[in-house]
Tab-separated table of C-alpha atoms in Angstrom:
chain	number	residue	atom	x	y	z
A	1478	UNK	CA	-31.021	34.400	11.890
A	1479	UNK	CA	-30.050	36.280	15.027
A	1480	UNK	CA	-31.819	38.158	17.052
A	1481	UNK	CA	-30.430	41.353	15.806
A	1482	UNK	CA	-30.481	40.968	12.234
A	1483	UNK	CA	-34.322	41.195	12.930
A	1484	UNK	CA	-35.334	44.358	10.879
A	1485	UNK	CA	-37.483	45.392	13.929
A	1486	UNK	CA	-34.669	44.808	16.578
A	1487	UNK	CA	-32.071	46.407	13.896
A	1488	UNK	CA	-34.161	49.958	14.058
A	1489	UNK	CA	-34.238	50.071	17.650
A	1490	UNK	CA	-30.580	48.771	17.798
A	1491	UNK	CA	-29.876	51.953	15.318
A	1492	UNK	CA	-31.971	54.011	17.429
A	1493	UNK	CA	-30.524	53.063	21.001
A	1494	UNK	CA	-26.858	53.772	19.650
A	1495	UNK	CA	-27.498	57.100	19.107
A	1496	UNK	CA	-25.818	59.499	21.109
A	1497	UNK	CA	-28.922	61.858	21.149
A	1498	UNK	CA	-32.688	61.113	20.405
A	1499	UNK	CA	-35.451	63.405	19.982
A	1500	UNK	CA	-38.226	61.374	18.525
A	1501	UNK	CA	-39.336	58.010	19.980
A	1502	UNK	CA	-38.952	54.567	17.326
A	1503	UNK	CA	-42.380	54.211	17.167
A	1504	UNK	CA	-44.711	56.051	19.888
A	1505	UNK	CA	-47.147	53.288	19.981
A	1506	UNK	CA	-44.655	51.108	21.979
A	1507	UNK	CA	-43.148	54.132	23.797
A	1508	UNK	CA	-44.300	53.846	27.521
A	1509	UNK	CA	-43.692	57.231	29.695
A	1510	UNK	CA	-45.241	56.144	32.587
A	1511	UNK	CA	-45.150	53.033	34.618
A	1512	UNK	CA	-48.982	53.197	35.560
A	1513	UNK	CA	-49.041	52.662	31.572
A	1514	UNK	CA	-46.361	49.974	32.033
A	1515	UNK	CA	-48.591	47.783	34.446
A	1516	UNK	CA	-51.591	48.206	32.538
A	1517	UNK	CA	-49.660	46.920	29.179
A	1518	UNK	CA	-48.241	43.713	31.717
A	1519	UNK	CA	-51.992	43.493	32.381
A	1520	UNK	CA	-53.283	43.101	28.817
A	1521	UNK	CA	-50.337	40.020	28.219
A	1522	UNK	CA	-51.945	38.102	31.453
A	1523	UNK	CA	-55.560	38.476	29.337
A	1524	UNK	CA	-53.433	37.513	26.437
A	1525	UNK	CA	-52.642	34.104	28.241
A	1526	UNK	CA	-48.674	35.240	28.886
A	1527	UNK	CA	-47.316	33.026	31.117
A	1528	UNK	CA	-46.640	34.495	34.867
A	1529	UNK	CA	-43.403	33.985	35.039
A	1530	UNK	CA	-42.561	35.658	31.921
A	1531	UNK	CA	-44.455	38.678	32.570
A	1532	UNK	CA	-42.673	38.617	36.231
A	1533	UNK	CA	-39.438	38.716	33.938
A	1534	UNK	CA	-40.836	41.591	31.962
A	1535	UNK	CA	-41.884	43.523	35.231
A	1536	UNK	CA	-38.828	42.827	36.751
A	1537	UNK	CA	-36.708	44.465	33.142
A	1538	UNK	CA	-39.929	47.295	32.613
A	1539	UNK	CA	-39.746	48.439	36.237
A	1540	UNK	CA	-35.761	48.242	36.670
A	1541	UNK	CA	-35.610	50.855	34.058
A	1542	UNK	CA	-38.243	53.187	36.037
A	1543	UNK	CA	-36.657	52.344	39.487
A	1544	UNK	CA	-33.756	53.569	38.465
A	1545	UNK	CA	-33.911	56.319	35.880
A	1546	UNK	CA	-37.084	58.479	36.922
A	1547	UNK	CA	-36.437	61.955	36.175
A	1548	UNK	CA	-33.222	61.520	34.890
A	1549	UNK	CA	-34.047	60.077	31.515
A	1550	UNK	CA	-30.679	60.796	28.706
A	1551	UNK	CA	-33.583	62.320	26.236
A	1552	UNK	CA	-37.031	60.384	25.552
A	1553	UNK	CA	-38.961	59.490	28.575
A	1554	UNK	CA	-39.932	56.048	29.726
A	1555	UNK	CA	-39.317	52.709	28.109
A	1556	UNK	CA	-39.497	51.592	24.528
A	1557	UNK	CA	-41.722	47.726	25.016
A	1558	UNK	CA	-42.839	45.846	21.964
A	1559	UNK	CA	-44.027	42.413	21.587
A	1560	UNK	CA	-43.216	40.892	18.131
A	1561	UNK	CA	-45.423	37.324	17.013
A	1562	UNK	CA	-42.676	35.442	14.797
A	1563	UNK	CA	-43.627	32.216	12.994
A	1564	UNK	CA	-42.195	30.489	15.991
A	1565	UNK	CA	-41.333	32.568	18.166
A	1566	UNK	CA	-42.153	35.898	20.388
A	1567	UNK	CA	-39.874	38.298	20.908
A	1568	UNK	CA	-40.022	41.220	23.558
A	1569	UNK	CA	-38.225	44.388	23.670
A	1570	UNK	CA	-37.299	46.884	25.948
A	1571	UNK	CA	-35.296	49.805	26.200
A	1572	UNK	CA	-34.667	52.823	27.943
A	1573	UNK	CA	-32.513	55.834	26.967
A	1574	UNK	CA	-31.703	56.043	30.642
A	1575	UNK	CA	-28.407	55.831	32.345
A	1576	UNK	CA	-27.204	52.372	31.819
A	1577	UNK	CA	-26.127	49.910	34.272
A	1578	UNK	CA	-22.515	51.818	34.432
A	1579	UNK	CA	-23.674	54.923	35.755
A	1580	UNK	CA	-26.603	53.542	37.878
A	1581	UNK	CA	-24.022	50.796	39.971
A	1582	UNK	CA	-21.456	53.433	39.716
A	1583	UNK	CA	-23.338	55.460	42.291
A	1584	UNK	CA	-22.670	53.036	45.034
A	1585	UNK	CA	-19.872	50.824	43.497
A	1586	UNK	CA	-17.825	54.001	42.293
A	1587	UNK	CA	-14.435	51.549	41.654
A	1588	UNK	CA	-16.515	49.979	38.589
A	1589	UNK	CA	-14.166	50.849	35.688
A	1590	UNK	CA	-16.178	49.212	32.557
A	1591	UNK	CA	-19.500	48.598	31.250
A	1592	UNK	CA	-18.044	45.217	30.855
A	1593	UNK	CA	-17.869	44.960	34.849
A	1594	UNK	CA	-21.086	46.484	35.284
A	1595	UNK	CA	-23.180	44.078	33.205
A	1596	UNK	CA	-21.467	41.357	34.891
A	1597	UNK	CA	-22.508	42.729	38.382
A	1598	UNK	CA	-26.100	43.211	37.537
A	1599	UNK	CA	-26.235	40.299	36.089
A	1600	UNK	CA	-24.593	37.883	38.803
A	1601	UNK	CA	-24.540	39.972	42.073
A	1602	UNK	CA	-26.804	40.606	44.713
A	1603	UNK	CA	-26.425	43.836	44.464
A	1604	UNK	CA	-29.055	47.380	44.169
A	1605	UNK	CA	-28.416	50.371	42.489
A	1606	UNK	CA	-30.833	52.592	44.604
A	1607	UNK	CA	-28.613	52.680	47.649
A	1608	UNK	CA	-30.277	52.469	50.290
A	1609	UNK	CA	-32.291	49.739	49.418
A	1610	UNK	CA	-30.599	46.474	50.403
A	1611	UNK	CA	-31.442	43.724	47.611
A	1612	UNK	CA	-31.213	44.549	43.770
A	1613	UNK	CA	-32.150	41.132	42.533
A	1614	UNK	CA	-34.375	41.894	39.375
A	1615	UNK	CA	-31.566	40.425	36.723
A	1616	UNK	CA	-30.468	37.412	38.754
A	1617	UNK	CA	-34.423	36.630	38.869
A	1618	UNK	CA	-34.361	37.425	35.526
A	1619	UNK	CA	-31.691	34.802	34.256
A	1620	UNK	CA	-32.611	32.375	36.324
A	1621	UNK	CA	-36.079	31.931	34.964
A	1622	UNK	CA	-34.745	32.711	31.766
A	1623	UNK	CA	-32.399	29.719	32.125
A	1624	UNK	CA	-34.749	27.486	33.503
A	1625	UNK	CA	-37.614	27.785	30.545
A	1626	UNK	CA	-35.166	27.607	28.075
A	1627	UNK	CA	-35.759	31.337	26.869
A	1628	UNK	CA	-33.307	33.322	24.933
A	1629	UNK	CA	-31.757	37.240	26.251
A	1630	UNK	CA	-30.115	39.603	24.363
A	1631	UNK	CA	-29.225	42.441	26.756
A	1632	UNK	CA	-26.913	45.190	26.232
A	1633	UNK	CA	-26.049	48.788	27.921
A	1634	UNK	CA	-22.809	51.005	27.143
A	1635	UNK	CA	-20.100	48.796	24.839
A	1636	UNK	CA	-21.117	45.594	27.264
A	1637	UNK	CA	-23.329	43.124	26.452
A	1638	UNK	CA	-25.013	39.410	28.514
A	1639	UNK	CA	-26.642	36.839	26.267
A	1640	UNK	CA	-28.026	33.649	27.639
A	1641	UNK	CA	-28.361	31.512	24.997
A	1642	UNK	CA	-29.024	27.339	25.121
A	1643	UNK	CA	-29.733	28.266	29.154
A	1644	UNK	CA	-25.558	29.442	29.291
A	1645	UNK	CA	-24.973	33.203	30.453
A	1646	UNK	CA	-22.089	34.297	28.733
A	1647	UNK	CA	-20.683	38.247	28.520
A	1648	UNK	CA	-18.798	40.453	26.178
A	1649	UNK	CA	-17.623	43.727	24.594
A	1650	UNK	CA	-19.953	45.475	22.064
A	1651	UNK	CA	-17.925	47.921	19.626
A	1652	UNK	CA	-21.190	50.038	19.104
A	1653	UNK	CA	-22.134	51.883	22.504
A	1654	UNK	CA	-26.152	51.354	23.791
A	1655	UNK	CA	-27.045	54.714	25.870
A	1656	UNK	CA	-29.352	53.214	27.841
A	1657	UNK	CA	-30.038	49.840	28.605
A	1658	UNK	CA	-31.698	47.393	25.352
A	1659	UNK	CA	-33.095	44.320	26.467
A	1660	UNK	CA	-34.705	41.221	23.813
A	1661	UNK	CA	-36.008	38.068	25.171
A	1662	UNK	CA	-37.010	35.317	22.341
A	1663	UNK	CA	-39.686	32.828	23.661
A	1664	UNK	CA	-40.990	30.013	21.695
A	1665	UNK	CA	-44.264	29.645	23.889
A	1666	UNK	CA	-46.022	33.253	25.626
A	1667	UNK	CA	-48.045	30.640	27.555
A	1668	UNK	CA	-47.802	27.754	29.797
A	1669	UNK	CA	-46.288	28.729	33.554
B	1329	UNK	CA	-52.948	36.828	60.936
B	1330	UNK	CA	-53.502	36.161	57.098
B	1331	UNK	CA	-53.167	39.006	54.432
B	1332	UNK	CA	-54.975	38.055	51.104
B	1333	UNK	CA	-52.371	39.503	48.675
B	1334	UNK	CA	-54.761	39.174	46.004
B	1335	UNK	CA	-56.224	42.378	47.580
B	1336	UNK	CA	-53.279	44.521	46.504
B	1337	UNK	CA	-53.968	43.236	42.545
B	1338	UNK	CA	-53.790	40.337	40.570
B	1339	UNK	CA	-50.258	41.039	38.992
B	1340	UNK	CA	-47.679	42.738	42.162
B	1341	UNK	CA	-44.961	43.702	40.251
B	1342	UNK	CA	-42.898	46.910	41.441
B	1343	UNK	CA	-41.046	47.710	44.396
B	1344	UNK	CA	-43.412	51.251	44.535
B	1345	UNK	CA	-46.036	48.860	44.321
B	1346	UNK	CA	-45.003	46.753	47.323
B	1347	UNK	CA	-43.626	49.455	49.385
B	1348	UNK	CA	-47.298	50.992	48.885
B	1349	UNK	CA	-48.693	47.548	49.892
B	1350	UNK	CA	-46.522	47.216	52.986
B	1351	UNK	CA	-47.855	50.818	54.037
B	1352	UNK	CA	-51.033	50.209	54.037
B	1353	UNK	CA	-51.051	46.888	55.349
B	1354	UNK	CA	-49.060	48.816	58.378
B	1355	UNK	CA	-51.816	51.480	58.450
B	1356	UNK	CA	-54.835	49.514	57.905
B	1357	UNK	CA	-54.579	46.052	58.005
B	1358	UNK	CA	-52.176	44.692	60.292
B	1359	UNK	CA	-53.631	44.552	64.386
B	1360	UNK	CA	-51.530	46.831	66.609
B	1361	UNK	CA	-50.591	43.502	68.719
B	1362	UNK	CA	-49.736	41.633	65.425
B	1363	UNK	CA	-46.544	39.480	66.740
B	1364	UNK	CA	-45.588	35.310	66.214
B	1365	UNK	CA	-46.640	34.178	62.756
B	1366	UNK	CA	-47.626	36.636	59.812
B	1367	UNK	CA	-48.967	34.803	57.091
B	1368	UNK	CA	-49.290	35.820	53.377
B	1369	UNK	CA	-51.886	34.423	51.067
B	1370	UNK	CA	-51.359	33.918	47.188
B	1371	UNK	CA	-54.220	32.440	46.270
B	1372	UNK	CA	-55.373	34.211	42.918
B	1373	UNK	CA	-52.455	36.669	42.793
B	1374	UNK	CA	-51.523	35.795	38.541
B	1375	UNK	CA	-47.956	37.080	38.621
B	1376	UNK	CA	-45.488	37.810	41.517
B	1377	UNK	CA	-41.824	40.047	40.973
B	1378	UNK	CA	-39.175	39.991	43.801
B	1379	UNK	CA	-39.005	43.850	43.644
B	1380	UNK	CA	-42.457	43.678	44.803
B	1381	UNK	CA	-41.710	40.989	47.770
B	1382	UNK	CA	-39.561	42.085	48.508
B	1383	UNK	CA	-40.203	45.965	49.941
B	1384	UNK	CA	-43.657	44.382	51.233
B	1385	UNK	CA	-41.550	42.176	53.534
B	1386	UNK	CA	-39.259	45.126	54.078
B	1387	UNK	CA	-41.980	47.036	55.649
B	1388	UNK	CA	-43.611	44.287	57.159
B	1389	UNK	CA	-39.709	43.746	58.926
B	1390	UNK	CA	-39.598	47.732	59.895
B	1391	UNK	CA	-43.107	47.451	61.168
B	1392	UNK	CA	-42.569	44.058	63.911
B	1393	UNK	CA	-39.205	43.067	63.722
B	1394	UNK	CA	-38.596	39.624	64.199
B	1395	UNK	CA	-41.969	38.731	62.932
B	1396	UNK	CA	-41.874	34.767	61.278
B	1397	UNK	CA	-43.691	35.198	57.584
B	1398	UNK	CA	-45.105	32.459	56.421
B	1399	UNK	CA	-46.299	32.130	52.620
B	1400	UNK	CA	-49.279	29.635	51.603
B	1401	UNK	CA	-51.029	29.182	48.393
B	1402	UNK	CA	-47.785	29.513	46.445
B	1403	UNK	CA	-48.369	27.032	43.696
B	1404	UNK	CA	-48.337	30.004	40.774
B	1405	UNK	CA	-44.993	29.313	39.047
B	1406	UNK	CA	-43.943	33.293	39.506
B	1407	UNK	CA	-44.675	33.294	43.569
B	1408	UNK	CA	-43.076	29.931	43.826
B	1409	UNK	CA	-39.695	31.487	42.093
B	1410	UNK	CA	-40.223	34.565	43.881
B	1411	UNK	CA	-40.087	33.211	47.129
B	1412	UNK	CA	-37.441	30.674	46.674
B	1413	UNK	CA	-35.278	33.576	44.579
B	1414	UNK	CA	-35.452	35.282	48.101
B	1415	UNK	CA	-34.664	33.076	50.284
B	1416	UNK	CA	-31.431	31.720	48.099
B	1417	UNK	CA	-30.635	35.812	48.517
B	1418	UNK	CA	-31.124	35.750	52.414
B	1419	UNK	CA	-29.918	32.871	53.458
């Protein structure tokens, strides 16, 4: 089954294609603050979470603050949800902020497509809070991702980057996600 | 000079977080006459971001210019990546 055929991953699918929300999925997993955010990556460390996959969830949680603090689309903060499978875990987060278009637009104004954009974040050192001089959460990201053999399903505007079997591959989404969605699949929360 | 990082939390994860960090290290930590090696010590810090890292160094950089950084205790998996992720980004 893929990831988004997951009933859970469906409804926030559903929900993060909507133009305009009012009312959060579920407000048990809906984080406003980041304060709230750190305290939630603390409670996975007690939870024997391996380090570098809450560094990868840090780096996804905190991207989403970094860049869309008080200028949120509608709800406030990020959706983040871990989900035991038989053999798996999966993780979700999204924000209804302004997706990766808008936030490299503002210093790499010639980006035409959400296409482009997602392909940017995903491969070049590059930050989207100008005038800071590294933005190299996502590239972090995939390469640990890559290396333990993880799965990512992330996807903002009609763009989506999957790394699947450790390959990093890109592509058009007919639905639109306002905001960025990200869903990592782990088979083991512990270990490194 | 060594800087117990473990002092600034077990889990240094945000760039707010490690520009906060590099502040007060520059207010209250780091000797007025701090120049040659700077070195950072990982030793019980669980999980380490680049965001984080990366604006601690930043302010350490604004702060003495020039200063060399050295990193010990790294074995953690996340500090290890962390540090190599930012070196492969600064050459």
């Amino acid at each position: 089954m893929s990831i988004l055929e997951i009933t859970e991953v469906k409804e926030l699918y559903n929900l993060m294609s909507e133009p305009r929300v009012t009312i959060a999925l579920d407000n048990n997993y809906q984080i406003e603050t980041r304060d709230v955010f750190q305290a939630k990556l603390n409670s996975l460390l007690s939870e024997n979470y391996a380090p570098l996959l809450i560094a990868v969830l840090g780096e996804i949680g905190n991207n989403s603050f970094d860049h869309n603090l008080g200028s949120w689309r509608d709800l406030v903060g990020i959706y983040f949800r871990t989900i035991k499978q038989r053999n798996d875990t999966l993780i979700l987060i999204a924000d209804r902020g302004q997706g990766l278009k808008a936030t490299l637009g503002r210093i790499l104004p010639e980006i035409s497509s959400d296409l482009e954009a997602i392909k940017i974040a995903f491969t070049k050192v590059i930050s989207g809070r100008s005038p800071e001089q590294r933005g190299n959460g996502l590239k972090f990201v995939t390469k640990i991702i890559q290396k333990n053999h993880w799965e990512l399903f992330f996807q903002s505007g009609h763009a989506s980057a999957v790394i699947q079997d450790t390959v990093l591959s890109f592509e058009n989404s007919a639905n639109c996600i306002f905001g960025c969605l990200a869903i990592i699949k782990v088979s083991k929360i512990g270990g490194n | 000079m060594i800087l117990q990082a473990q002092k600034f939390g077990k889990i240094l994860s945000s760039r707010p977080a490690g520009r906060e960090a590099g502040l007060v290290a520059k207010s209250y930590l780091l000797p007025a006459d701090l120049a040659g090696e700077f070195v950072i010590d990982f030793e019980e810090v669980a999980v380490l971001s680049p965001s984080w890292l990366d604006e601690f160094i930043q302010e350490i950089n604004n702060y003495r210019p020039g200063l060399k950084i050295k990193y010990i205790n790294t074995a953690n998996p996340s500090v290890n990546a962390t540090i190599e992720m930012l070196k492969e980004i600064k050459g």
